[in-house]
JSON list of C-alpha atoms in Angstrom, two decimals:
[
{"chain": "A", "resi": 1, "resn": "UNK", "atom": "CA", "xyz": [2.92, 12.71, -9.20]},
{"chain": "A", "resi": 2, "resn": "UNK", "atom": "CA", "xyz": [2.73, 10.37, -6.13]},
{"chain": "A", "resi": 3, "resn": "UNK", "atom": "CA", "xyz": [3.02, 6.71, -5.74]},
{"chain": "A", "resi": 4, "resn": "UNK", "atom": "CA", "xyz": [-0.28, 4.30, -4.64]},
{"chain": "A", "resi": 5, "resn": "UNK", "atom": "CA", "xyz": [-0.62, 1.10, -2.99]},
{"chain": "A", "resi": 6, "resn": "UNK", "atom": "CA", "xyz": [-2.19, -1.25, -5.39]},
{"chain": "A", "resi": 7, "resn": "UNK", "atom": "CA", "xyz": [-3.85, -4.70, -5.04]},
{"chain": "A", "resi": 8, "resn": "UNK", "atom": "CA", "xyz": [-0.89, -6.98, -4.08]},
{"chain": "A", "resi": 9, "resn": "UNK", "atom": "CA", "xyz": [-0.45, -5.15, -0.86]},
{"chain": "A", "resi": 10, "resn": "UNK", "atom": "CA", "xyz": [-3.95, -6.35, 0.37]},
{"chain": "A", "resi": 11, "resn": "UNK", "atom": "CA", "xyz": [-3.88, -9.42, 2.78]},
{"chain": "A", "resi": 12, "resn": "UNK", "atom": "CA", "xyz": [0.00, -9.29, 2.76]},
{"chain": "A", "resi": 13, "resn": "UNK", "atom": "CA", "xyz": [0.64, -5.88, 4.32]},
{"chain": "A", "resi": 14, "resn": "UNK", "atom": "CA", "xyz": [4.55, -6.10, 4.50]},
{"chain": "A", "resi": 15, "resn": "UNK", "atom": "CA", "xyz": [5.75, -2.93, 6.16]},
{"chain": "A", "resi": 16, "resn": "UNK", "atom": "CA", "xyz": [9.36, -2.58, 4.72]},
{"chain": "A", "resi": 17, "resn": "UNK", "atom": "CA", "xyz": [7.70, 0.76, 2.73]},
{"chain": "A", "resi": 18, "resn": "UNK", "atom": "CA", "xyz": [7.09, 2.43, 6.53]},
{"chain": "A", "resi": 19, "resn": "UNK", "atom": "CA", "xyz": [10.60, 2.18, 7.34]},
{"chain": "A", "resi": 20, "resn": "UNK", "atom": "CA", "xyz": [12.51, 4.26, 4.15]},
{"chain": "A", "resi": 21, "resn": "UNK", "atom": "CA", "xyz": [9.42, 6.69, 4.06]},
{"chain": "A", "resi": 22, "resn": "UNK", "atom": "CA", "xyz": [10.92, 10.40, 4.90]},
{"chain": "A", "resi": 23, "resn": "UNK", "atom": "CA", "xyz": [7.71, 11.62, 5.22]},
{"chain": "A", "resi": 24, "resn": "UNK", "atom": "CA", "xyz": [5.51, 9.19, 6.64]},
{"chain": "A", "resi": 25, "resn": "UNK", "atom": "CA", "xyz": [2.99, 9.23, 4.33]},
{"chain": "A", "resi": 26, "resn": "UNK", "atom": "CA", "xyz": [1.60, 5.39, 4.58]},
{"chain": "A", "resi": 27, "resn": "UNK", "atom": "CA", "xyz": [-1.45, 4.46, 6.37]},
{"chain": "A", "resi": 28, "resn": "UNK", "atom": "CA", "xyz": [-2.81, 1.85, 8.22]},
{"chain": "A", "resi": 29, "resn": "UNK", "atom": "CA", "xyz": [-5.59, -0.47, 7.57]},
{"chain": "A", "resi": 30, "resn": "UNK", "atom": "CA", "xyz": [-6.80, -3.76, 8.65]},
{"chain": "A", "resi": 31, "resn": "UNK", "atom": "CA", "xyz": [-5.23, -5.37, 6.25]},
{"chain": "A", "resi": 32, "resn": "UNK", "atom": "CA", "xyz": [-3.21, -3.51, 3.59]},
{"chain": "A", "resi": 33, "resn": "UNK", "atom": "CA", "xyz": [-1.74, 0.26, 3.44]},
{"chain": "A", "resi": 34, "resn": "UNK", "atom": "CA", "xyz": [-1.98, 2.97, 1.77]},
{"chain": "A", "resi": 35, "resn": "UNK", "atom": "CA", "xyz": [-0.28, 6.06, 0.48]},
{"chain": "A", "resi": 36, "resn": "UNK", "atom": "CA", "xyz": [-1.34, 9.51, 1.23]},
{"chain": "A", "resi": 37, "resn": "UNK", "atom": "CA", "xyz": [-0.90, 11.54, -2.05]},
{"chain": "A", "resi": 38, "resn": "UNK", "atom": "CA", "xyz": [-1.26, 15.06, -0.19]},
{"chain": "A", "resi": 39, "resn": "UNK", "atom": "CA", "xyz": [2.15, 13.79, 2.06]},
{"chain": "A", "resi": 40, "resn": "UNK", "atom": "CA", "xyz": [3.84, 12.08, -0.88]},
{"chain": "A", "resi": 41, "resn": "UNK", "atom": "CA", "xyz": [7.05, 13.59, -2.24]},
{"chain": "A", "resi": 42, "resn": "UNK", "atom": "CA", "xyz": [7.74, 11.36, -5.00]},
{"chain": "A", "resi": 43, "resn": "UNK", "atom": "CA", "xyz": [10.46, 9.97, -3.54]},
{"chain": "A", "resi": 44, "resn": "UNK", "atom": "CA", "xyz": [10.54, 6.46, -5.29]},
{"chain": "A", "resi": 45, "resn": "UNK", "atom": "CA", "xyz": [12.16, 4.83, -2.15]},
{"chain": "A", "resi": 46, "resn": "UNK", "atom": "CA", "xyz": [9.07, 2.79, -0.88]},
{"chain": "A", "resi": 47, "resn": "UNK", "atom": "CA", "xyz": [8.71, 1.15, -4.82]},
{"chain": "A", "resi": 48, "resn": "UNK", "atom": "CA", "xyz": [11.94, -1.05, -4.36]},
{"chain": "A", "resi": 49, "resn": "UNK", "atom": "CA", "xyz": [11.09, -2.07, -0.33]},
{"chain": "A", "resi": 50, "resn": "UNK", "atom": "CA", "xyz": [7.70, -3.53, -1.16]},
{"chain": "A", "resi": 51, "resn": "UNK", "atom": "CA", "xyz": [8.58, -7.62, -1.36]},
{"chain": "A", "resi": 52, "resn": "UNK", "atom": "CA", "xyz": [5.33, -7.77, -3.45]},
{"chain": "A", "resi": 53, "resn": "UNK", "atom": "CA", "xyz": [5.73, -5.18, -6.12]},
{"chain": "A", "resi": 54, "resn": "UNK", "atom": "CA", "xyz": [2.25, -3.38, -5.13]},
{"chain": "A", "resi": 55, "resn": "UNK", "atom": "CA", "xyz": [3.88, -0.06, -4.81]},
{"chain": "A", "resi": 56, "resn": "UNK", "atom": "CA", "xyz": [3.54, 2.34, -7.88]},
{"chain": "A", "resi": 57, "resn": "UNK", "atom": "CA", "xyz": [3.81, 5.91, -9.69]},
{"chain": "A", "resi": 58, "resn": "UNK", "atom": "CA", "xyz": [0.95, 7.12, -10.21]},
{"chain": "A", "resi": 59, "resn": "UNK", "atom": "CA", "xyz": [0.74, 7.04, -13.91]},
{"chain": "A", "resi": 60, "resn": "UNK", "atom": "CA", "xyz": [2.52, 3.88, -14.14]},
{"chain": "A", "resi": 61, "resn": "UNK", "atom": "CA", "xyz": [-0.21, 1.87, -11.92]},
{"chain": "A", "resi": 62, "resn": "UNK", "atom": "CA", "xyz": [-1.35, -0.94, -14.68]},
{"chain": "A", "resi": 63, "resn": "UNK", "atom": "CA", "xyz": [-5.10, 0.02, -16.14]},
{"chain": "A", "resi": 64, "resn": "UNK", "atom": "CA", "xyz": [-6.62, -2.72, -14.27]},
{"chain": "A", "resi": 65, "resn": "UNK", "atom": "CA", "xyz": [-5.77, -1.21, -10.67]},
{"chain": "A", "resi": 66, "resn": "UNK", "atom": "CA", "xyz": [-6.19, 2.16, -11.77]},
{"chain": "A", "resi": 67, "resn": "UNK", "atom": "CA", "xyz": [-9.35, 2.36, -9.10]},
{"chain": "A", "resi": 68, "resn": "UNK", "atom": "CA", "xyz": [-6.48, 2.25, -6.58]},
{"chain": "A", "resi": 69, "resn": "UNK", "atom": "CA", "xyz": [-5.41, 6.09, -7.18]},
{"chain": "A", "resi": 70, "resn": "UNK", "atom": "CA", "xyz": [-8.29, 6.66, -5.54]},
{"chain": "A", "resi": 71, "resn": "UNK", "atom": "CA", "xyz": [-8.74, 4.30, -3.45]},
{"chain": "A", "resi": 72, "resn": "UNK", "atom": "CA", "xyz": [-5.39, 5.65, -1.57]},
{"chain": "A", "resi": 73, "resn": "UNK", "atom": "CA", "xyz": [-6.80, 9.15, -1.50]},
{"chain": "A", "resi": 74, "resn": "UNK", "atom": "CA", "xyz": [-10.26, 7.89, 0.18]},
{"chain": "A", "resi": 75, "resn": "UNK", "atom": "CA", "xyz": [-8.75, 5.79, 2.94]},
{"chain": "A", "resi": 76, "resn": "UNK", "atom": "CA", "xyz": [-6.03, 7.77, 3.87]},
{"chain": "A", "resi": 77, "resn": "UNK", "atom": "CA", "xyz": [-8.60, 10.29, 5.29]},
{"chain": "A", "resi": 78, "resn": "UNK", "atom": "CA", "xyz": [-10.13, 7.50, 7.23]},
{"chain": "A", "resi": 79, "resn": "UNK", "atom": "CA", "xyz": [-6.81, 5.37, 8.38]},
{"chain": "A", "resi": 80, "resn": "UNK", "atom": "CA", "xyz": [-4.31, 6.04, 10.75]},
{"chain": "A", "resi": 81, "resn": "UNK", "atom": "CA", "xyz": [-0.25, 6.75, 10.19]},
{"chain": "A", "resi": 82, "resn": "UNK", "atom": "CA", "xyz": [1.63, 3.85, 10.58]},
{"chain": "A", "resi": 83, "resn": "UNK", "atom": "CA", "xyz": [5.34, 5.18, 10.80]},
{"chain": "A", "resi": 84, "resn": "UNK", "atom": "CA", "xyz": [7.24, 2.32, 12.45]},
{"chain": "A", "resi": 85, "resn": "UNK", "atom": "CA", "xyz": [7.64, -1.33, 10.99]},
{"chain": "A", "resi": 86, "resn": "UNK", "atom": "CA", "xyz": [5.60, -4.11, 11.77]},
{"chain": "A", "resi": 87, "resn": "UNK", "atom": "CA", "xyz": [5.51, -7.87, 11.76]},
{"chain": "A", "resi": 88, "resn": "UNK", "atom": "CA", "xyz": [3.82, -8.73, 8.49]},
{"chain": "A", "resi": 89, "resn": "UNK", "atom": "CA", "xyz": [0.79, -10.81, 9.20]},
{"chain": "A", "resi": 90, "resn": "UNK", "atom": "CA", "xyz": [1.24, -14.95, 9.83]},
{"chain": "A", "resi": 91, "resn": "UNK", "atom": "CA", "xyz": [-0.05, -15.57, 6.36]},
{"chain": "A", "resi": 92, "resn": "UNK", "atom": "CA", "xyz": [1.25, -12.95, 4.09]},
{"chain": "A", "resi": 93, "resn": "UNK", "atom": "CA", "xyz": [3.23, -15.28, 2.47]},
{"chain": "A", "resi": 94, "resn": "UNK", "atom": "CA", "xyz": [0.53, -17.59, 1.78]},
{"chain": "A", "resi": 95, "resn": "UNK", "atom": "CA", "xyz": [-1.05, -14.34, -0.06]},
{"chain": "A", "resi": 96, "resn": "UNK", "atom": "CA", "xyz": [1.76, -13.16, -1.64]},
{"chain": "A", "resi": 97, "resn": "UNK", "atom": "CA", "xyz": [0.90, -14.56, -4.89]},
{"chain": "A", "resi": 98, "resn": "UNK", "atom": "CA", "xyz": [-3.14, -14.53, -4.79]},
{"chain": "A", "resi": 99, "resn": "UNK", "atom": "CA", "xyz": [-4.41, -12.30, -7.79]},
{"chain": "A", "resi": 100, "resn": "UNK", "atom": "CA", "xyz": [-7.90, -10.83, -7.68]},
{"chain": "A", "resi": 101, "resn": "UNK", "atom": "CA", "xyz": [-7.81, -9.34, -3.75]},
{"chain": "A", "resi": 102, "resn": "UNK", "atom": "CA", "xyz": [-9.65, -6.35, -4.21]},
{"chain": "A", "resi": 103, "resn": "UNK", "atom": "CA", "xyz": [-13.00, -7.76, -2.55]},
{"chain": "A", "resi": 104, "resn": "UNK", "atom": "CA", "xyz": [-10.93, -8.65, 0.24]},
{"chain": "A", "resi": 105, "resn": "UNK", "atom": "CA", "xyz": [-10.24, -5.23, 1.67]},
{"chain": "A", "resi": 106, "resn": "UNK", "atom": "CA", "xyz": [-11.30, -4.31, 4.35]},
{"chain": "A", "resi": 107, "resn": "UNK", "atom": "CA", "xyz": [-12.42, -1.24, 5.70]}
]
C-alpha cells in the first residue's frame, strides 16, 4: 500500500510532508505535490505533517478523491523531486479550507 496526495493539497502546497519523508518520494508541481507510489514505503510519517489533512493510505482515500491514486502515479513521472522544505505559497491559507480544487491543478 502507499499513501496519495489528495485534493486539499492543491493550491495550498504546504511542504512539512518533504521534510519527515525517508525516502523522498514527493514531487513537485506548480501548485500541489504528489506521492510517488513506486518510492513509497508506507511509512505513515508524511499523514500527520500535512496541516491540511490531504495526505492518505491508499485504501483509505475517501471515494470521492479516489481519481487521486492515480493521479499521483501519472504526475510523478512528469514532476520533479522536491526533497527540501519550502515556503508554502502567500495564499495557502486563504485555500486551506476551499473544497472542490480539482479543476485547479495545474499541470
Amino acid at each position: 500500500m502507499t499513501y496519495v496526495v489528495t485534493e486539499s493539497c492543491v493550491k495550498c502546497k504546504y511542504t512539512d510532508c518533504v521534510d519527515v519523508c525517508p525516502v523522498d518520494c514527493f514531487r513537485e508541481g506548480p501548485n500541489m505535490l504528489v506521492i510517488d507510489p513506486d518510492e513509497c514505503i508506507d511509512c505513515t510519517l508524511c499523514v500527520a505533517e500535512c496541516p491540511v489533512e490531504a495526505i492518505f493510505a491508499e485504501d483509505d482515500v475517501p471515494g470521492d478523491q479516489k481519481d487521486f491514486i492515480a493521479l499521483n502515479a501519472e504526475l510523478c513521472k512528469v514532476w520533479k523531486p522536491i526533497v527540501e522544505r519550502k515556503d508554502a505559497p502567500a495564499d495557502a491559507d486563504e485555500w486551506k479550507g476551499v473544497k472542490d480544487k480539482r479543476g485547479l491543478i495545474e499541470r
